[in-house]
Coordinates of C-alpha atoms in Angstrom, one line a residue:
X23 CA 14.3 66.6 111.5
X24 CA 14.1 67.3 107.5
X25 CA 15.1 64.5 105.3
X26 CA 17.7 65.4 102.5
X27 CA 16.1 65.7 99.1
X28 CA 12.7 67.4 100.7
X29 CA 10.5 69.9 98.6
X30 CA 7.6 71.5 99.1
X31 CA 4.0 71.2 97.4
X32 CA 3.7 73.3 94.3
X33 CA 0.7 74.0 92.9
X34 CA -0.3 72.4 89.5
X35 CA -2.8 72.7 86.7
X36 CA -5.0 69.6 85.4
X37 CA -5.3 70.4 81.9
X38 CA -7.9 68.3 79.8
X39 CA -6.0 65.6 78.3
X40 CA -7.7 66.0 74.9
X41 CA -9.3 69.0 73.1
X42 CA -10.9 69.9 69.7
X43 CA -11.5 72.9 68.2
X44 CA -14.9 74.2 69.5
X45 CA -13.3 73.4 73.0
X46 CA -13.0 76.7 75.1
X47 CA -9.7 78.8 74.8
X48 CA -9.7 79.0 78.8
X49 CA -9.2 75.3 78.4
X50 CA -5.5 75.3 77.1
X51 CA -4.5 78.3 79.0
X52 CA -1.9 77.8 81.8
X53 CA -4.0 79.6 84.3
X54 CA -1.9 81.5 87.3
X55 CA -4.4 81.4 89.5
X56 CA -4.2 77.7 89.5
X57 CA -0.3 77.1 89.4
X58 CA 2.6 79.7 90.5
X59 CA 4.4 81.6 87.3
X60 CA 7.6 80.7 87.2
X61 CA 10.1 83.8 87.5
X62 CA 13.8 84.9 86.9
X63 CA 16.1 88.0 88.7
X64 CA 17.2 90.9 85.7
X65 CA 20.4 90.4 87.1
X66 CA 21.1 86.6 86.7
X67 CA 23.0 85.5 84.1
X68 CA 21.7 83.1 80.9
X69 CA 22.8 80.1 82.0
X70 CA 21.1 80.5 85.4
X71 CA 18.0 81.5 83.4
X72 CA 18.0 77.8 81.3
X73 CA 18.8 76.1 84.1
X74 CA 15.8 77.7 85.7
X75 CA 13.5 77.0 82.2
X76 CA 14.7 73.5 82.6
X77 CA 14.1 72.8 86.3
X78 CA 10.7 74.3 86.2
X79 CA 9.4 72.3 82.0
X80 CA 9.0 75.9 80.9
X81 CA 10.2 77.6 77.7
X82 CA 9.5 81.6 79.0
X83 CA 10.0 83.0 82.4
X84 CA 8.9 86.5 83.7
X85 CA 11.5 88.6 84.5
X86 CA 11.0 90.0 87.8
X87 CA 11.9 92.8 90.2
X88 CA 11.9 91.9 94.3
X89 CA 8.4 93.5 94.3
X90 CA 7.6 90.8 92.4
X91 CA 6.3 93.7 89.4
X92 CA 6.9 92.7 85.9
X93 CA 9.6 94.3 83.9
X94 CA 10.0 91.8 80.8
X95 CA 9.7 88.3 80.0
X96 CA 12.8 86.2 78.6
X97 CA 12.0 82.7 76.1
X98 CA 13.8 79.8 75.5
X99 CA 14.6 81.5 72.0
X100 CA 15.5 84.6 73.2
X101 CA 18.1 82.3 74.9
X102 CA 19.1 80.3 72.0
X103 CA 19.1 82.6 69.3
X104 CA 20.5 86.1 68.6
X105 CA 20.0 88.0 71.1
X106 CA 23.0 86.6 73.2
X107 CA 25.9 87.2 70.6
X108 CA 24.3 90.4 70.2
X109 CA 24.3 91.6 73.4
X110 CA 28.6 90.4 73.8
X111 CA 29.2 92.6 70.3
X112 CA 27.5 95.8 72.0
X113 CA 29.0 95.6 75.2
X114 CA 31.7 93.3 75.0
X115 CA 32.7 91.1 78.0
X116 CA 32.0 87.3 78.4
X117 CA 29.3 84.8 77.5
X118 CA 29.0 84.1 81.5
X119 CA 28.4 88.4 81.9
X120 CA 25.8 88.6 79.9
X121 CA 22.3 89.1 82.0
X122 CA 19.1 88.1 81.6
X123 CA 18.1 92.3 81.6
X124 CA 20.7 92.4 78.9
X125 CA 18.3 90.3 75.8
X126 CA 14.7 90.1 77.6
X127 CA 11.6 91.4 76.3
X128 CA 11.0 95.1 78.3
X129 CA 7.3 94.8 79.4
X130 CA 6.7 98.4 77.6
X131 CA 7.1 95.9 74.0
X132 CA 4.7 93.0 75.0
X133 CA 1.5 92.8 73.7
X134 CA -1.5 90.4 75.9
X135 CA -4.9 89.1 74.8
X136 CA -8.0 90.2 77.5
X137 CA -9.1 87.6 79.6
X138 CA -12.9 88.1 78.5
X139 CA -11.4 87.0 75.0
X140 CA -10.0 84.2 75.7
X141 CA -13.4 83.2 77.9
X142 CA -15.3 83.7 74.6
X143 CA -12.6 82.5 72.3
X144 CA -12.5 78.9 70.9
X145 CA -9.4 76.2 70.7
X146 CA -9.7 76.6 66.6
X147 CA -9.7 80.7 67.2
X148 CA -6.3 80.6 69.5
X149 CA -4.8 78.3 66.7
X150 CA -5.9 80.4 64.2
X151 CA -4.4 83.5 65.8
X152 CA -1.0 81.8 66.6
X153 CA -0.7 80.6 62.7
X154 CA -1.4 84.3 61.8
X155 CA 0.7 86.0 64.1
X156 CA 3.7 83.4 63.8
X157 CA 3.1 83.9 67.7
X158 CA 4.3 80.8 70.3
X159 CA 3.3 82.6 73.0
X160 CA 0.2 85.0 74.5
X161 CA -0.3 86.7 77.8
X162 CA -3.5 86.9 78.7
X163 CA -4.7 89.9 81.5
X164 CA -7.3 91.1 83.2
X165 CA -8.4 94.1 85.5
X166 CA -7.8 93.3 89.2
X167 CA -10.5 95.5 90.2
X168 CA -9.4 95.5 93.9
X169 CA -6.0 96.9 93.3
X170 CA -7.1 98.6 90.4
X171 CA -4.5 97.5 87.9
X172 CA -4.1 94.9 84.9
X173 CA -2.9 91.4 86.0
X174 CA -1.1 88.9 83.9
X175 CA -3.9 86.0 84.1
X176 CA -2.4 83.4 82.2
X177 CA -0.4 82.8 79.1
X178 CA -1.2 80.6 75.8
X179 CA 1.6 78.7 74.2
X180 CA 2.3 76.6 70.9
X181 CA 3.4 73.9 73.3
X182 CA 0.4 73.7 75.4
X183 CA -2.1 73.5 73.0
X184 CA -0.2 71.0 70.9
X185 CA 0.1 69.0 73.6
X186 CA -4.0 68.8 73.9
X187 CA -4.6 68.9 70.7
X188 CA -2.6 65.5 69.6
X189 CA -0.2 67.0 67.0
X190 CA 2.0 69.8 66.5
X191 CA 0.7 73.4 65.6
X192 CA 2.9 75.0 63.5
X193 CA 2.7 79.1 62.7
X194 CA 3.3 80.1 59.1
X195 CA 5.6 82.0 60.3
X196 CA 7.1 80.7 63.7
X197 CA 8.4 84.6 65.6
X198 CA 12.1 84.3 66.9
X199 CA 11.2 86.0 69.9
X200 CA 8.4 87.4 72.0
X201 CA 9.3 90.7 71.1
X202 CA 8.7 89.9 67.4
X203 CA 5.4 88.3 68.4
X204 CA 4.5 91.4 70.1
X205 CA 4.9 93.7 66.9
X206 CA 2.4 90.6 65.2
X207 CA 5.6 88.8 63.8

């Protein structure tokens, strides 16, 4: 029999504890082929999309059809800011209607770094781009040759690299959104 309370094993990233700035960008890149990304349905509402953020230590979520395809990504800001009283003056309704389609980032405005950047990139080259582009977050793709399509590799994050680096990187210009990071803040 199951005991109450039981989980199941989920992979996880071991990310260098420390890095400097001639480290290797892969280096503070969350790295989907090592851990699962962590997804959300169009159709569940905002609070179901924090709780979500929160139950999983993430601050961005893919938004997800049930082929699993990517339609838009949705951030902690997105969540917090704007977007949310926004959406309730255009369509009217209640805070609890509101959907996660309603204020995400469509996939068609998201913007990604290649994958044989980043390999060739440096820490201090990633921080560099984040304080330029006000950016808190990157997706990172490659080609899947097999399928013959672009994959979403990875993604880069403020958080992440702050983490490593032992302080907090601030943009000059922190975006309020991805969608603002995607038109380069």
């Amino acid at each position: 029999m199951i005991e109450t309370d039981v989980t199941y094993h989920k992979p996880s990233q071991a990310f260098k504890e420390r890095v400097d700035l001639e480290d290797p960008a892969v280096e503070v890149m969350t790295d989907f082929t090592k851990v699962t990304a962590i997804s959300v349905n169009p159709c569940a509402n905002l609070e179901q999309a924090r709780e979500r953020m929160i139950s999983s230590g993430v601050q961005m979520l893919f938004v997800t059809n049930q082929y699993h395809e990517v339609m838009g990504l949705i951030t902690i800001n997105d969540l917090n800011g704007t977007k949310p009283m926004q959406a309730l003056s255009e369509n009217g309704g209640k805070m609890e209607d509101i959907m996660v389609r309603d204020i995400m980032t469509p996939r068609l405005k998201l913007e990604a770094l290649d994958f044989s950047d980043i390999q060739k990139a440096r820490v201090g080259d990633l921080l560099e781009t984040f304080k330029r582009m006000g950016r808190q977050h990157a997706l990172v793709v490659e080609k899947d040759e097999s399928a013959g399509k672009q994959t979403i590799r990875g993604v880069l994050s403020t958080t992440q690299l702050s983490k490593q680096l032992g302080y907090e990187v601030q943009s000059s210009h922190m975006a309020s959104n991805i969608a603002e990071m995607a038109h380069g803040g």
